[in-house]
PDB file of C-alpha atoms in Angstrom:
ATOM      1  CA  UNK A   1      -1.459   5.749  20.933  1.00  0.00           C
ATOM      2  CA  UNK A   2      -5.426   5.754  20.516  1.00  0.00           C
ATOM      3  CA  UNK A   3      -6.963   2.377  18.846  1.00  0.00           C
ATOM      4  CA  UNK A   4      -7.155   3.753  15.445  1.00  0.00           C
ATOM      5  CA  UNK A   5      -3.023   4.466  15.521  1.00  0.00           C
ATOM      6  CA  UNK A   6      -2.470   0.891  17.268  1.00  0.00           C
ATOM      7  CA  UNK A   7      -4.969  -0.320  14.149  1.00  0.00           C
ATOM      8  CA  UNK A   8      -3.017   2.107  11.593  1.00  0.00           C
ATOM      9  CA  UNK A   9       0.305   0.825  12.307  1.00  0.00           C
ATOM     10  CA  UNK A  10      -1.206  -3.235  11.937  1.00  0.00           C
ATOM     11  CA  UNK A  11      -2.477  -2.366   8.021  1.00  0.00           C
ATOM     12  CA  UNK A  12       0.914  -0.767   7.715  1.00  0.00           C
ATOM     13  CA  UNK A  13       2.737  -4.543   8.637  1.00  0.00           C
ATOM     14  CA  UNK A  14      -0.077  -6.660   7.623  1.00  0.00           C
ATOM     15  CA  UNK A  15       0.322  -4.025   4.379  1.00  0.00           C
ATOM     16  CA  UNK A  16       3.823  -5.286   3.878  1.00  0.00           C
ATOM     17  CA  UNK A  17       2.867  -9.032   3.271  1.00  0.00           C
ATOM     18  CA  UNK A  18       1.654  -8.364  -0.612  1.00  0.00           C
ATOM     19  CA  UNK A  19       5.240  -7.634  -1.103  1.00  0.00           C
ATOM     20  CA  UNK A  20       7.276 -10.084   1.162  1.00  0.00           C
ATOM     21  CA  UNK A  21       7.076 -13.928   1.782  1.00  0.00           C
ATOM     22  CA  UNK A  22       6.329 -14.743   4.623  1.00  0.00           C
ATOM     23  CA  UNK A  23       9.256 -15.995   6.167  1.00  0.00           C
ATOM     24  CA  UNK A  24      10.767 -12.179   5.074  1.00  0.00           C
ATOM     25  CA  UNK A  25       8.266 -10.731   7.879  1.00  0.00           C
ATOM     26  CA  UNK A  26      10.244 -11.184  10.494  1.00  0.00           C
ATOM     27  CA  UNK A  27      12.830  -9.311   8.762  1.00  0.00           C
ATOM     28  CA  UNK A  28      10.481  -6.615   7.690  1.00  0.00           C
ATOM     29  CA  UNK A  29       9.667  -6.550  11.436  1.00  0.00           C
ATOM     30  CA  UNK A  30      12.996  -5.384  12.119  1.00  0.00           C
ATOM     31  CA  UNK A  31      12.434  -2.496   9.691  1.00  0.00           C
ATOM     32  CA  UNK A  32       9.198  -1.754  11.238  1.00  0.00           C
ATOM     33  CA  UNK A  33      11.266  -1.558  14.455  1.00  0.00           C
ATOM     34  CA  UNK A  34      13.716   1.153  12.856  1.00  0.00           C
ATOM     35  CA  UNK A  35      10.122   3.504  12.047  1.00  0.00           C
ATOM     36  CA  UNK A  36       8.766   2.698  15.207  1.00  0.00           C
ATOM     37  CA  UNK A  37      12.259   3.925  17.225  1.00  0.00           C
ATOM     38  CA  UNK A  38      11.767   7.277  15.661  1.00  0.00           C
ATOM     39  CA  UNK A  39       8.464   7.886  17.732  1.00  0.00           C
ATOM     40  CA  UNK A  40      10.494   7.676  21.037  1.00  0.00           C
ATOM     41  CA  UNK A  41      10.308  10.462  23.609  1.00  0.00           C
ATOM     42  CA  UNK A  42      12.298  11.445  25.573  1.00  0.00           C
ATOM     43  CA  UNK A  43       9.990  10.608  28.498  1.00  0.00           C
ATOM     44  CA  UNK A  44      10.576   7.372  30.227  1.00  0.00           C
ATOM     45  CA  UNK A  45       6.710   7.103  30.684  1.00  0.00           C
ATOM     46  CA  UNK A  46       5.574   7.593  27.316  1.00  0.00           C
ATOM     47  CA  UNK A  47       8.133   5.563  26.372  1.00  0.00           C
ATOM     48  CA  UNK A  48       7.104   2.725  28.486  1.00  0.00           C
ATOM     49  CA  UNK A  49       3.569   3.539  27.182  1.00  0.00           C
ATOM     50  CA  UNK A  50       4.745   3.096  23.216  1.00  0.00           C
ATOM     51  CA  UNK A  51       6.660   0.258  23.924  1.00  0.00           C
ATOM     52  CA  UNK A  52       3.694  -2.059  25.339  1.00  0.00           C
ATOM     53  CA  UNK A  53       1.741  -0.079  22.162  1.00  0.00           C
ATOM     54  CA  UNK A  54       4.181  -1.825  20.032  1.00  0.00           C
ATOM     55  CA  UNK A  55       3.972  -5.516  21.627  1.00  0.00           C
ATOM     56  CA  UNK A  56       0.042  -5.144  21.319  1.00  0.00           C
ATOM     57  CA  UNK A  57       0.902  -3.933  17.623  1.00  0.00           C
ATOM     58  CA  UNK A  58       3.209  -7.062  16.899  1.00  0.00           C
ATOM     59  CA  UNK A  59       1.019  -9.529  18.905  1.00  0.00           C
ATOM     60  CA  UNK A  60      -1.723  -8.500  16.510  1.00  0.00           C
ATOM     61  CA  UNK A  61      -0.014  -8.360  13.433  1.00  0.00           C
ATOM     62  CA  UNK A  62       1.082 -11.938  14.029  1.00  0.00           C
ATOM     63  CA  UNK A  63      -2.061 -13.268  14.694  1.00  0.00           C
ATOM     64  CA  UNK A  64      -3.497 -11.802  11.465  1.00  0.00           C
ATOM     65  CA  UNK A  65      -0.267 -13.386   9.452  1.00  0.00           C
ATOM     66  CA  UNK A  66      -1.163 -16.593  11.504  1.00  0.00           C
ATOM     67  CA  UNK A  67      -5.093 -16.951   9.699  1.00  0.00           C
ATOM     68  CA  UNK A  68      -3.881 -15.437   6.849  1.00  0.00           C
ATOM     69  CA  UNK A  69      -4.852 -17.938   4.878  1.00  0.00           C
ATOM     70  CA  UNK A  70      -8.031 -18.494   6.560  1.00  0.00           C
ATOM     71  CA  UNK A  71      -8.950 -15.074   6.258  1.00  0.00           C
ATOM     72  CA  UNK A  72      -8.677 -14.837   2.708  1.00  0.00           C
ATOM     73  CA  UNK A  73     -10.306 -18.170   1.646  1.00  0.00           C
ATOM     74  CA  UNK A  74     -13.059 -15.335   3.843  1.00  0.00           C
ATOM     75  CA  UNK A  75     -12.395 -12.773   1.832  1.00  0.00           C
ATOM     76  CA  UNK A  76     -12.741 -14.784  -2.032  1.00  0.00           C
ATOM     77  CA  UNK A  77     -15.671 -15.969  -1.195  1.00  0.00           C
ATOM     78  CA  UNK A  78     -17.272 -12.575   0.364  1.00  0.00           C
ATOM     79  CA  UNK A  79     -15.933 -10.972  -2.465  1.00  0.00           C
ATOM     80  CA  UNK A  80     -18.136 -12.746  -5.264  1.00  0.00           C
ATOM     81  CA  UNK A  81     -17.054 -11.741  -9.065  1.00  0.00           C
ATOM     82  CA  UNK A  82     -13.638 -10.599  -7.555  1.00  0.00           C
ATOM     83  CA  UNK A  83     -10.362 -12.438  -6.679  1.00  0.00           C
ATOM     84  CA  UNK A  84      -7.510 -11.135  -4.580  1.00  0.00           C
ATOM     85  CA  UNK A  85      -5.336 -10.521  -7.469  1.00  0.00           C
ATOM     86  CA  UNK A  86      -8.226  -7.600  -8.406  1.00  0.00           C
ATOM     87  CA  UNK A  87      -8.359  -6.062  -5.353  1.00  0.00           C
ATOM     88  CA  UNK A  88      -5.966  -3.180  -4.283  1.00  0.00           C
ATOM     89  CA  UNK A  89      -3.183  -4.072  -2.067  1.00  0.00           C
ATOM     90  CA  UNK A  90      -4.360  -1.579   0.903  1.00  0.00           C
ATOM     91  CA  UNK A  91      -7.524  -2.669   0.290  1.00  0.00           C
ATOM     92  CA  UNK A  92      -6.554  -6.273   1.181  1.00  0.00           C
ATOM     93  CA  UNK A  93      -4.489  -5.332   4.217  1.00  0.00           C
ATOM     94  CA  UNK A  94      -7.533  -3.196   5.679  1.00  0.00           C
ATOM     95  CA  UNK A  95      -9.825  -6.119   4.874  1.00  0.00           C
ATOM     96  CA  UNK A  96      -7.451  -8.519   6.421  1.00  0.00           C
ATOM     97  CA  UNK A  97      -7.280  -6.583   9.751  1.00  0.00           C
ATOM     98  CA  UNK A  98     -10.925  -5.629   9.437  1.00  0.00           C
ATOM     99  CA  UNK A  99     -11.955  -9.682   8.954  1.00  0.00           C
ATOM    100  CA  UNK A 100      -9.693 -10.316  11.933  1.00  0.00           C
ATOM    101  CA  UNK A 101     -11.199  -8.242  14.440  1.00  0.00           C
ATOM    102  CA  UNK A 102     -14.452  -9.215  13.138  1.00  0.00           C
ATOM    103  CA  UNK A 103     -14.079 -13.464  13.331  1.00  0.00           C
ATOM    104  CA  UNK A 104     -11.672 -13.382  16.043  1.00  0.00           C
ATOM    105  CA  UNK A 105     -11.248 -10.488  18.385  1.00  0.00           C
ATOM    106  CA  UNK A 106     -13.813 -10.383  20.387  1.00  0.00           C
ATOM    107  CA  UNK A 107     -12.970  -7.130  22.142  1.00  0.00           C
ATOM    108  CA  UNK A 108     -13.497  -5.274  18.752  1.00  0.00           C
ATOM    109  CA  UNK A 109     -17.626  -4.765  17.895  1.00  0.00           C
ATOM    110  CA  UNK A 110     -18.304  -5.368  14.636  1.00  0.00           C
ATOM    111  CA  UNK A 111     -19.671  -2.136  13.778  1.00  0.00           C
ATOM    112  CA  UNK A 112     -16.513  -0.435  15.076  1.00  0.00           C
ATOM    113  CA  UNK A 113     -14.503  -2.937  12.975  1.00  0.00           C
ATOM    114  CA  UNK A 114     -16.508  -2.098   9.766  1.00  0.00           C
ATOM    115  CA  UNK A 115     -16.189   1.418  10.305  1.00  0.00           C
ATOM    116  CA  UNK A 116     -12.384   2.031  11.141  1.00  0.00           C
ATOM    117  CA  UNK A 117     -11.197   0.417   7.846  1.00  0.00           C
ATOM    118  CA  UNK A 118     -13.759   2.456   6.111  1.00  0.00           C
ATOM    119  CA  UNK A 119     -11.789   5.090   7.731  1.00  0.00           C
ATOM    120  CA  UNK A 120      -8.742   3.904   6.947  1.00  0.00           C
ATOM    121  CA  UNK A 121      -9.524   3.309   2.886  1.00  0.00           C
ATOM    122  CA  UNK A 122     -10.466   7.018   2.896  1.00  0.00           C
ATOM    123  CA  UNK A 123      -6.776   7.576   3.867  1.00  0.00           C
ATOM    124  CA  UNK A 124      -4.665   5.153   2.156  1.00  0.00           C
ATOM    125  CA  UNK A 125      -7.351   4.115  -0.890  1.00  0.00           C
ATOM    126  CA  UNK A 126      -9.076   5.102  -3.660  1.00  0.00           C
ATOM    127  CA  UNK A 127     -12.123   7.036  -2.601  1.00  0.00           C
ATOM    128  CA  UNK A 128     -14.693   4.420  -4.138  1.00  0.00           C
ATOM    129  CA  UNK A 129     -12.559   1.678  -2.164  1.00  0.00           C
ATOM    130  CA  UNK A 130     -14.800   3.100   1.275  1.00  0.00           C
ATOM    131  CA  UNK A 131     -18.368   1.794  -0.209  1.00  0.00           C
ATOM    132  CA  UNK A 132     -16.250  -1.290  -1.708  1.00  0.00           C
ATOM    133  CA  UNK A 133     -14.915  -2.375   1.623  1.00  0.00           C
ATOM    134  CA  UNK A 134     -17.836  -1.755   3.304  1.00  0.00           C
ATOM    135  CA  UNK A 135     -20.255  -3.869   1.106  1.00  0.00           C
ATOM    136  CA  UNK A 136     -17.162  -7.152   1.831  1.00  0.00           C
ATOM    137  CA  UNK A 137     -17.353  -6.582   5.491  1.00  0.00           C
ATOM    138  CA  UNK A 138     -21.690  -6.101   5.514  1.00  0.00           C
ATOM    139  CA  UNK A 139     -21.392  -9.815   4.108  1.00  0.00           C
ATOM    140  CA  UNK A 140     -20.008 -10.741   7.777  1.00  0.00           C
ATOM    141  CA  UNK A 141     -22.739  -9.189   9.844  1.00  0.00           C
TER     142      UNK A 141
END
């Protein structure tokens, strides 16, 4: 998988948390699992390939439920005149992955941060949600 499907699959999990307690992720893990099974090849090498795709995928997703609430004391405040509550739920999950890589993965830049979940809102958001993402994440520059 390129970045931006490792990074497209981590909204999708991190997506699932507006709708799940936390301690139903692991369950909703297990349903990820089910999606992720129907990608398998046939090939033993891709195969091996996806599979280490899909711990990097988990690892990450984890580590974004584990600042969670770190993260989106980040976000409130970023997002002045705006609580959570207000904001769209893909917006949050692309925020939430966006404000990871940006405070704590220092492999990501932050302009490549900024700009994949712009990318990402113009697929799963509202097309205004782009400039409205963007103008939460400039705040972290």
């Amino acid at each position: 998988m390129t970045r931006r499907e490792l990074r497209e699959n981590i909204f999708k999990i991190i997506f699932r948390t507006e709708f799940h307690d936390r301690e139903e992720m692991p369950e909703q893990e297990k349903e990820y699992d089910i999606e992720f099974a129907k990608v398998l090849s046939e090939s033993e090498e891709e195969d091996e390939k996806l599979k280490k795709d899909e711990e990097y995928i988990r690892a990450k997703a984890k580590a974004i439920t584990d600042h969670l609430d770190e993260i989106d004391k980040m976000l409130e405040e970023a997002a002045e005149g705006w609580t959570l509550k207000r904001i769209g739920k893909a917006e949050i999950a692309i925020l939430r992955v966006a404000l990871y890589e940006i405070k704590y993965d220092d492999d990501i830049p932050f302009k490549v941060a900024v700009n994949e979940a712009v990318e990402l809102s113009k697929k799963y958001c509202e097309p205004e949600a782009a400039s409205f993402i963007n103008g939460i994440l400039a705040k972290f520059a």
